[in-house]
Amino acid sequence: MRFLLIEDNVQLASAIVERLSLDGHVVDLAPCLADARAHCATAEYDLILLDIMLPDGDGRTFLADHRGRENATPVIVLTARSEVSDRVGVLDLGADDYIVKPFDFSEFEARCRAVLRRKGGASGNRISRGDLKFDTLAGTLQVAGEQIQLRNRELRLFEIFINAPGQIFSKSKLVDRLFSYDEDVSENAIEVYVGRLRKHLSASAANIVTVRGLGYKLEV
């Protein structure tokens, strides 16, 4: 999954990026609203983590603009304000959740997972499609009863496919979702990871198929 973190506290931002990266997520960091808008203009995100007090303005303005453009990307607000009125305010503006600083990273990660589950229409960490059972928290894939442990990139790539079976993803879009701006990778990397996933799915009725000239999709 690709996250946009809008946070000007260097220490906190570094800790969040490190924690999410360990789980295989790609995190773009924007220390101000101007950078955040530039990122949103060039990339598609699965989740936005938004601080309120930023050097060049109020994060609530960004949130209001974000929803005003009918952008459905979920937003979790990171706030030092614990008053009920402040929490109600950001939820009414369109935030999907909020977490009060300082926070425990286990709770932070759980809230991210919960918001992503709601976005994908899932009620829990386990997703079943045909003879596939996928656990996003444990990072395991069960194929026709056999359990497979996925590596981080494989996990995040399969998560994209299983959350949208039948949807075609181009190589360029998958590169955008799996790798950060700093990583110099070609679309050939996607072919490698798709090849690995196909091997994992060899015993399944499901498969990742190539749609000539367009990309890949999961057929269940």
Short mmCIF file of C-alpha atoms in Angstrom, two decimals:
data_model
loop_
_atom_site.label_atom_id
_atom_site.label_comp_id
_atom_site.label_asym_id
_atom_site.label_seq_id
_atom_site.Cartn_x
_atom_site.Cartn_y
_atom_site.Cartn_z
CA MET A 1 0.00 0.00 0.00
CA ARG A 2 1.12 3.56 -0.64
CA PHE A 3 0.69 6.13 2.13
CA LEU A 4 1.08 9.90 2.15
CA LEU A 5 2.30 11.22 5.50
CA ILE A 6 1.77 14.96 5.98
CA GLU A 7 3.78 15.75 9.11
CA ASP A 8 6.39 18.42 9.92
CA ASN A 9 7.76 16.87 13.13
CA VAL A 10 10.95 15.26 11.82
CA GLN A 11 11.35 12.77 14.65
CA LEU A 12 7.76 11.57 14.56
CA ALA A 13 7.67 11.44 10.76
CA SER A 14 10.87 9.37 10.68
CA ALA A 15 9.45 6.91 13.22
CA ILE A 16 6.18 6.52 11.28
CA VAL A 17 7.96 6.02 7.95
CA GLU A 18 10.28 3.42 9.48
CA ARG A 19 7.42 1.52 11.15
CA LEU A 20 5.23 1.41 8.03
CA SER A 21 8.16 0.54 5.76
CA LEU A 22 8.93 -2.50 7.90
CA ASP A 23 5.44 -3.75 7.01
CA GLY A 24 6.21 -3.36 3.31
CA HIS A 25 4.27 -0.12 2.76
CA VAL A 26 5.54 2.77 0.65
CA VAL A 27 5.41 6.12 2.46
CA ASP A 28 5.83 9.53 0.82
CA LEU A 29 6.57 12.30 3.32
CA ALA A 30 5.25 15.84 2.95
CA PRO A 31 6.37 18.27 5.68
CA CYS A 32 3.98 20.98 4.50
CA LEU A 33 0.69 21.43 2.65
CA ALA A 34 2.37 22.62 -0.54
CA ASP A 35 4.37 19.40 -0.77
CA ALA A 36 1.27 17.36 0.07
CA ARG A 37 -0.69 18.91 -2.79
CA ALA A 38 2.22 18.29 -5.17
CA HIS A 39 2.34 14.61 -4.13
CA CYS A 40 -1.43 14.21 -4.59
CA ALA A 41 -1.19 15.70 -8.07
CA THR A 42 1.28 13.04 -9.21
CA ALA A 43 0.48 9.87 -7.23
CA GLU A 44 -2.46 7.77 -6.10
CA TYR A 45 -2.61 6.86 -2.39
CA ASP A 46 -4.32 4.16 -0.38
CA LEU A 47 -4.25 6.21 2.83
CA ILE A 48 -3.36 9.75 3.90
CA LEU A 49 -2.03 10.50 7.39
CA LEU A 50 -2.64 14.18 8.09
CA ASP A 51 -1.24 16.42 10.79
CA ILE A 52 -3.31 19.51 11.65
CA MET A 53 -0.75 22.17 12.55
CA LEU A 54 1.61 22.62 9.60
CA PRO A 55 4.13 25.35 8.71
CA ASP A 56 2.11 26.72 5.80
CA GLY A 57 -1.43 26.26 7.05
CA ASP A 58 -4.09 24.17 8.76
CA GLY A 59 -4.45 20.51 7.82
CA ARG A 60 -8.22 20.89 8.07
CA THR A 61 -8.11 23.14 5.01
CA PHE A 62 -6.37 20.35 3.10
CA LEU A 63 -8.98 17.85 4.33
CA ALA A 64 -11.88 20.07 3.27
CA ASP A 65 -10.34 20.59 -0.20
CA HIS A 66 -9.63 16.86 -0.47
CA ARG A 67 -13.26 15.95 0.16
CA GLY A 68 -14.50 18.90 -1.88
CA ARG A 69 -12.85 17.33 -4.93
CA GLU A 70 -14.75 14.11 -4.12
CA ASN A 71 -11.47 12.31 -3.49
CA ALA A 72 -12.34 9.08 -1.68
CA THR A 73 -8.83 8.30 -0.40
CA PRO A 74 -9.24 7.66 3.34
CA VAL A 75 -7.67 10.13 5.78
CA ILE A 76 -6.53 9.59 9.36
CA VAL A 77 -5.91 12.84 11.21
CA LEU A 78 -2.97 13.02 13.61
CA THR A 79 -3.75 15.63 16.24
CA ALA A 80 -2.42 16.86 19.57
CA ARG A 81 -5.89 18.18 20.41
CA SER A 82 -7.90 15.84 22.58
CA GLU A 83 -11.04 17.97 23.03
CA VAL A 84 -14.25 16.34 21.82
CA SER A 85 -15.14 19.36 19.68
CA ASP A 86 -11.84 19.10 17.78
CA ARG A 87 -12.33 15.38 17.10
CA VAL A 88 -15.94 15.92 16.01
CA GLY A 89 -14.79 18.75 13.75
CA VAL A 90 -12.30 16.71 11.74
CA LEU A 91 -14.73 13.78 11.43
CA ASP A 92 -17.42 16.13 10.12
CA LEU A 93 -14.94 17.50 7.58
CA GLY A 94 -14.53 13.98 6.18
CA ALA A 95 -11.75 12.30 8.17
CA ASP A 96 -12.13 8.54 8.39
CA ASP A 97 -10.47 8.39 11.80
CA TYR A 98 -8.20 10.35 14.10
CA ILE A 99 -5.50 9.51 16.61
CA VAL A 100 -4.30 11.78 19.40
CA LYS A 101 -0.58 12.45 19.85
CA PRO A 102 1.40 11.01 21.52
CA PHE A 103 0.15 7.60 20.48
CA ASP A 104 1.15 3.97 20.79
CA PHE A 105 2.38 2.57 17.48
CA SER A 106 0.44 -0.66 17.92
CA GLU A 107 -2.79 1.36 18.12
CA PHE A 108 -1.67 3.52 15.19
CA GLU A 109 -1.07 0.48 12.98
CA ALA A 110 -4.37 -1.09 14.05
CA ARG A 111 -6.26 2.07 13.10
CA CYS A 112 -4.54 2.12 9.70
CA ARG A 113 -5.53 -1.49 9.10
CA ALA A 114 -9.11 -0.82 10.18
CA VAL A 115 -9.49 2.13 7.80
CA LEU A 116 -7.96 0.17 4.92
CA ARG A 117 -10.30 -2.74 5.63
CA ARG A 118 -13.32 -0.45 5.47
CA LYS A 119 -12.04 0.99 2.21
CA GLY A 120 -11.80 -2.52 0.75
CA GLY A 121 -15.22 -3.51 2.08
CA ALA A 122 -13.79 -6.07 4.50
CA SER A 123 -14.89 -6.43 8.12
CA GLY A 124 -11.77 -8.25 9.34
CA ASN A 125 -8.15 -8.97 8.53
CA ARG A 126 -9.06 -12.20 6.70
CA ILE A 127 -10.26 -12.08 3.09
CA SER A 128 -11.65 -15.14 1.29
CA ARG A 129 -11.91 -15.41 -2.48
CA GLY A 130 -12.68 -18.86 -3.89
CA ASP A 131 -10.08 -21.28 -2.52
CA LEU A 132 -7.87 -18.40 -1.36
CA LYS A 133 -7.74 -17.20 2.23
CA PHE A 134 -5.61 -14.11 2.82
CA ASP A 135 -4.66 -12.68 6.22
CA THR A 136 -3.42 -9.11 5.86
CA LEU A 137 -2.24 -8.93 9.47
CA ALA A 138 -0.31 -12.22 9.59
CA GLY A 139 0.89 -11.82 6.00
CA THR A 140 -0.17 -15.33 5.10
CA LEU A 141 -1.93 -16.74 2.07
CA GLN A 142 -3.76 -20.06 2.20
CA VAL A 143 -4.08 -21.71 -1.21
CA ALA A 144 -6.38 -24.74 -1.40
CA GLY A 145 -5.69 -25.41 2.27
CA GLU A 146 -1.91 -24.95 2.09
CA GLN A 147 -0.47 -21.97 3.98
CA ILE A 148 2.15 -19.79 2.29
CA GLN A 149 4.19 -17.03 3.95
CA LEU A 150 4.53 -14.06 1.61
CA ARG A 151 7.44 -11.64 1.57
CA ASN A 152 6.71 -7.94 2.00
CA ARG A 153 6.53 -6.95 -1.68
CA GLU A 154 4.59 -10.08 -2.59
CA LEU A 155 2.23 -9.41 0.29
CA ARG A 156 1.49 -5.84 -0.73
CA LEU A 157 1.12 -6.74 -4.40
CA PHE A 158 -1.28 -9.58 -3.65
CA GLU A 159 -3.20 -7.30 -1.28
CA ILE A 160 -3.84 -4.96 -4.21
CA PHE A 161 -5.15 -7.79 -6.39
CA ILE A 162 -7.30 -9.55 -3.81
CA ASN A 163 -8.99 -6.33 -2.74
CA ALA A 164 -10.12 -5.73 -6.32
CA PRO A 165 -10.61 -9.06 -8.14
CA GLY A 166 -11.29 -8.58 -11.83
CA GLN A 167 -9.87 -5.06 -11.88
CA ILE A 168 -7.01 -4.49 -14.34
CA PHE A 169 -3.86 -2.86 -12.97
CA SER A 170 -1.24 -1.53 -15.38
CA LYS A 171 2.43 -2.13 -14.64
CA SER A 172 2.99 1.59 -14.15
CA LYS A 173 0.18 1.81 -11.59
CA LEU A 174 1.56 -1.17 -9.69
CA VAL A 175 5.05 0.38 -9.66
CA ASP A 176 3.47 3.55 -8.28
CA ARG A 177 1.69 1.60 -5.53
CA LEU A 178 4.66 -0.55 -4.51
CA PHE A 179 7.72 1.67 -4.79
CA SER A 180 8.66 5.13 -3.54
CA TYR A 181 10.06 7.99 -5.61
CA ASP A 182 13.53 7.23 -4.26
CA GLU A 183 13.56 3.66 -5.57
CA ASP A 184 14.88 3.36 -9.10
CA VAL A 185 12.89 0.42 -10.46
CA SER A 186 11.52 -0.53 -13.85
CA GLU A 187 8.24 -2.18 -14.75
CA ASN A 188 10.19 -5.42 -15.12
CA ALA A 189 10.17 -5.64 -11.33
CA ILE A 190 6.39 -6.08 -11.47
CA GLU A 191 6.80 -9.01 -13.87
CA VAL A 192 9.14 -10.66 -11.34
CA TYR A 193 6.72 -10.27 -8.42
CA VAL A 194 3.72 -11.35 -10.50
CA GLY A 195 5.69 -14.43 -11.52
CA ARG A 196 6.33 -15.28 -7.87
CA LEU A 197 2.66 -14.87 -6.99
CA ARG A 198 1.63 -17.10 -9.89
CA LYS A 199 3.87 -19.85 -8.51
CA HIS A 200 2.20 -19.48 -5.11
CA LEU A 201 -1.21 -19.77 -6.81
CA SER A 202 -0.32 -22.78 -8.96
CA ALA A 203 -2.53 -25.11 -6.89
CA SER A 204 -5.47 -22.69 -6.95
CA ALA A 205 -8.34 -22.21 -9.36
CA ALA A 206 -7.53 -18.49 -9.10
CA ASN A 207 -4.80 -16.88 -11.17
CA ILE A 208 -3.26 -13.55 -12.05
CA VAL A 209 -3.81 -13.19 -15.77
CA THR A 210 -2.18 -10.87 -18.27
CA VAL A 211 -4.50 -8.57 -20.19
CA ARG A 212 -2.50 -7.80 -23.30
CA GLY A 213 -1.54 -4.17 -23.58
CA LEU A 214 -3.29 -3.24 -20.32
CA GLY A 215 -1.79 -5.06 -17.37
CA TYR A 216 -2.82 -7.75 -14.88
CA LYS A 217 -5.92 -8.83 -13.00
CA LEU A 218 -6.84 -11.50 -10.47
CA GLU A 219 -9.38 -13.99 -11.74
CA VAL A 220 -11.09 -16.03 -9.01
#
